[in-house]
């Protein structure tokens, strides 16, 4: 185990924010992590760094989770059970599944980050959430160094939410995630408007996993900035869920407001639409701003600080509240 000193975290977070880690260690096995926890518990975890906004230097030991490996636990005619270690890149795992014809996560193509963090915010896109395929999550309890397992139910998944963002926050290090995928009879999800349109434009009527994955990649590439080119953390805010009565009033004023029914009394509205209406879409302030094609994504054009981006997020929140009476919730983990 080698602890490095004064390392810039710029390449370890997809926002590309340059803050200093006083001490940094990359860990590639559960055993190594357990040994480390015996001597140091005051740690700051970083994995794919795709859902965090760093606003200051990190004083505690930064532990980079780099545990790799995929194993097939068991399979039968149609089902395959896999366990994937936390440090595997999410998109590489999706592409591998598609190439092996394992179905279930193809709609989640091109989402930045690593496998170990996918359950924390229950990543989701184009009609699919990762919770639909997760069977269990294995994690080390920081306090005791013990390896524990959470079943799907115990993870308490919700929209961009799980137990790891709530009562278990900061208490565990996810070391692997297990999935149940399909081998022959796939439950394809191609009804999302943008996917349907993309498949139709290619005259595909009976899509394969690869067709869906390719369609999602094309849609994402057309709307979302590539973090390797423009720093970002995907959707910065959650899509707010509001009371139906409030929605009806808004619809009266803004007849074109898009919406999704959540229940008889609740409606979800796209935060991207609200932010665009408030005039922020494509706005650039120095080295940071709001993405020109998707207003839900805040971007770092080069050397923005986390504080600048956080201040912009607060300004957007305030403006949306004044204009629509809706309180946006930040989805990205702000490290203050
Ligand atoms: N819209 C606008 N202006 C914008 C952005 C969106 O008017 O700048 C409108 C669109 O026209 C559409 C609606 O808002 O009517 C929804 O847009 P879109 O389909 O792009 O999805 P979203 O609700 O903005 C969510 C997820 C994304 C995911 C897409 C596709 C959240 C917070 N975001 O975005 O997730 O890729 O759906 O399923 O739920 C992420 O979490 O990082 C992420 C990118």
mmCIF file of C-alpha atoms and ligand atoms in Angstrom, residues 51 111-112 121 123-128 159-160 192 194 220 223-224 232-239 258-260 268-277 281 291-297 331, ligand 1:
data_model
loop_
_atom_site.group_PDB
_atom_site.id
_atom_site.type_symbol
_atom_site.label_atom_id
_atom_site.label_comp_id
_atom_site.label_asym_id
_atom_site.label_seq_id
_atom_site.Cartn_x
_atom_site.Cartn_y
_atom_site.Cartn_z
ATOM 1 C CA UNK A 51 -21.556 12.287 -9.144
ATOM 2 C CA UNK A 111 -23.521 6.668 -18.122
ATOM 3 C CA UNK A 112 -20.243 7.851 -16.600
ATOM 4 C CA UNK A 121 -28.043 7.048 -6.759
ATOM 5 C CA UNK A 123 -28.694 5.383 -11.982
ATOM 6 C CA UNK A 124 -31.467 5.546 -14.537
ATOM 7 C CA UNK A 125 -32.134 6.575 -18.105
ATOM 8 C CA UNK A 126 -34.567 5.974 -20.952
ATOM 9 C CA UNK A 127 -37.156 4.076 -18.937
ATOM 10 C CA UNK A 128 -34.763 1.821 -16.977
ATOM 11 C CA UNK A 159 -35.756 7.646 -7.991
ATOM 12 C CA UNK A 160 -32.044 8.635 -7.876
ATOM 13 C CA UNK A 192 -39.047 5.802 -24.631
ATOM 14 C CA UNK A 194 -36.255 9.325 -28.167
ATOM 15 C CA UNK A 220 -26.760 10.782 -25.224
ATOM 16 C CA UNK A 223 -27.517 15.940 -25.930
ATOM 17 C CA UNK A 224 -25.041 15.344 -23.156
ATOM 18 C CA UNK A 232 -19.780 17.657 -15.974
ATOM 19 C CA UNK A 233 -21.643 15.365 -13.659
ATOM 20 C CA UNK A 234 -24.735 14.571 -15.722
ATOM 21 C CA UNK A 235 -28.020 15.871 -14.360
ATOM 22 C CA UNK A 236 -27.157 18.353 -11.631
ATOM 23 C CA UNK A 237 -30.711 18.438 -10.246
ATOM 24 C CA UNK A 238 -33.419 15.817 -9.799
ATOM 25 C CA UNK A 239 -36.628 16.214 -11.749
ATOM 26 C CA UNK A 258 -43.806 18.578 -20.178
ATOM 27 C CA UNK A 259 -44.858 16.173 -17.399
ATOM 28 C CA UNK A 260 -44.936 12.548 -16.239
ATOM 29 C CA UNK A 268 -42.959 14.973 -12.176
ATOM 30 C CA UNK A 269 -41.751 17.872 -14.314
ATOM 31 C CA UNK A 270 -38.384 18.022 -16.097
ATOM 32 C CA UNK A 271 -35.987 20.339 -14.315
ATOM 33 C CA UNK A 272 -34.228 20.877 -17.671
ATOM 34 C CA UNK A 273 -37.375 22.477 -19.072
ATOM 35 C CA UNK A 274 -37.785 24.755 -16.024
ATOM 36 C CA UNK A 275 -34.131 25.839 -16.212
ATOM 37 C CA UNK A 276 -34.414 26.500 -19.945
ATOM 38 C CA UNK A 277 -37.569 28.613 -19.404
ATOM 39 C CA UNK A 281 -29.708 27.130 -21.058
ATOM 40 C CA UNK A 291 -24.895 23.040 -21.181
ATOM 41 C CA UNK A 292 -26.264 24.354 -24.476
ATOM 42 C CA UNK A 293 -28.209 21.184 -25.345
ATOM 43 C CA UNK A 294 -29.458 20.017 -21.927
ATOM 44 C CA UNK A 295 -30.118 22.644 -19.257
ATOM 45 C CA UNK A 296 -30.026 20.069 -16.481
ATOM 46 C CA UNK A 297 -26.278 19.696 -16.900
ATOM 47 C CA UNK A 331 -28.693 15.439 -7.314
HETATM 48 N N1 LIG B 1 -36.080 19.636 -21.719
HETATM 49 C C1 LIG B 1 -36.096 20.963 -22.070
HETATM 50 N N2 LIG B 1 -34.914 21.642 -22.024
HETATM 51 C C2 LIG B 1 -33.740 21.063 -21.664
HETATM 52 C C3 LIG B 1 -33.741 19.715 -21.281
HETATM 53 C C4 LIG B 1 -34.918 19.000 -21.317
HETATM 54 O O1 LIG B 1 -37.119 21.518 -22.408
HETATM 55 O O2 LIG B 1 -32.722 21.755 -21.673
HETATM 56 C C5 LIG B 1 -37.325 18.867 -21.824
HETATM 57 C C6 LIG B 1 -37.283 17.922 -23.028
HETATM 58 O O3 LIG B 1 -37.699 18.523 -24.192
HETATM 59 C C7 LIG B 1 -38.240 16.830 -22.597
HETATM 60 C C8 LIG B 1 -38.055 16.782 -21.090
HETATM 61 O O4 LIG B 1 -37.484 18.030 -20.705
HETATM 62 O O5 LIG B 1 -39.559 17.203 -22.856
HETATM 63 C C9 LIG B 1 -37.205 15.627 -20.624
HETATM 64 O O6 LIG B 1 -35.904 15.698 -21.206
HETATM 65 P P1 LIG B 1 -34.960 14.412 -21.370
HETATM 66 O O7 LIG B 1 -35.683 13.312 -22.043
HETATM 67 O O8 LIG B 1 -33.674 14.875 -21.935
HETATM 68 O O9 LIG B 1 -34.735 13.883 -19.893
HETATM 69 P P2 LIG B 1 -34.531 14.633 -18.487
HETATM 70 O O10 LIG B 1 -35.767 14.450 -17.681
HETATM 71 O O11 LIG B 1 -34.023 16.011 -18.689
HETATM 72 C C10 LIG B 1 -33.711 12.457 -17.300
HETATM 73 C C11 LIG B 1 -32.543 12.016 -16.453
HETATM 74 C C12 LIG B 1 -31.308 11.800 -17.303
HETATM 75 C C13 LIG B 1 -31.621 10.731 -18.360
HETATM 76 C C14 LIG B 1 -32.841 11.210 -19.190
HETATM 77 C C15 LIG B 1 -33.313 10.152 -20.158
HETATM 78 C C16 LIG B 1 -32.924 12.978 -14.258
HETATM 79 C C17 LIG B 1 -32.496 13.967 -13.225
HETATM 80 N N3 LIG B 1 -32.270 12.995 -15.425
HETATM 81 O O12 LIG B 1 -33.366 13.726 -17.858
HETATM 82 O O13 LIG B 1 -30.285 11.307 -16.456
HETATM 83 O O14 LIG B 1 -30.504 10.505 -19.199
HETATM 84 O O15 LIG B 1 -33.957 11.490 -18.310
HETATM 85 O O16 LIG B 1 -33.929 9.112 -19.460
HETATM 86 O O17 LIG B 1 -33.834 12.193 -13.983
HETATM 87 C C18 LIG B 1 -28.359 11.827 -15.162
HETATM 88 O O18 LIG B 1 -28.976 11.449 -14.176
HETATM 89 O O19 LIG B 1 -27.169 12.250 -15.071
HETATM 90 C C19 LIG B 1 -29.019 11.847 -16.475
HETATM 91 C C20 LIG B 1 -28.426 12.372 -17.552
#
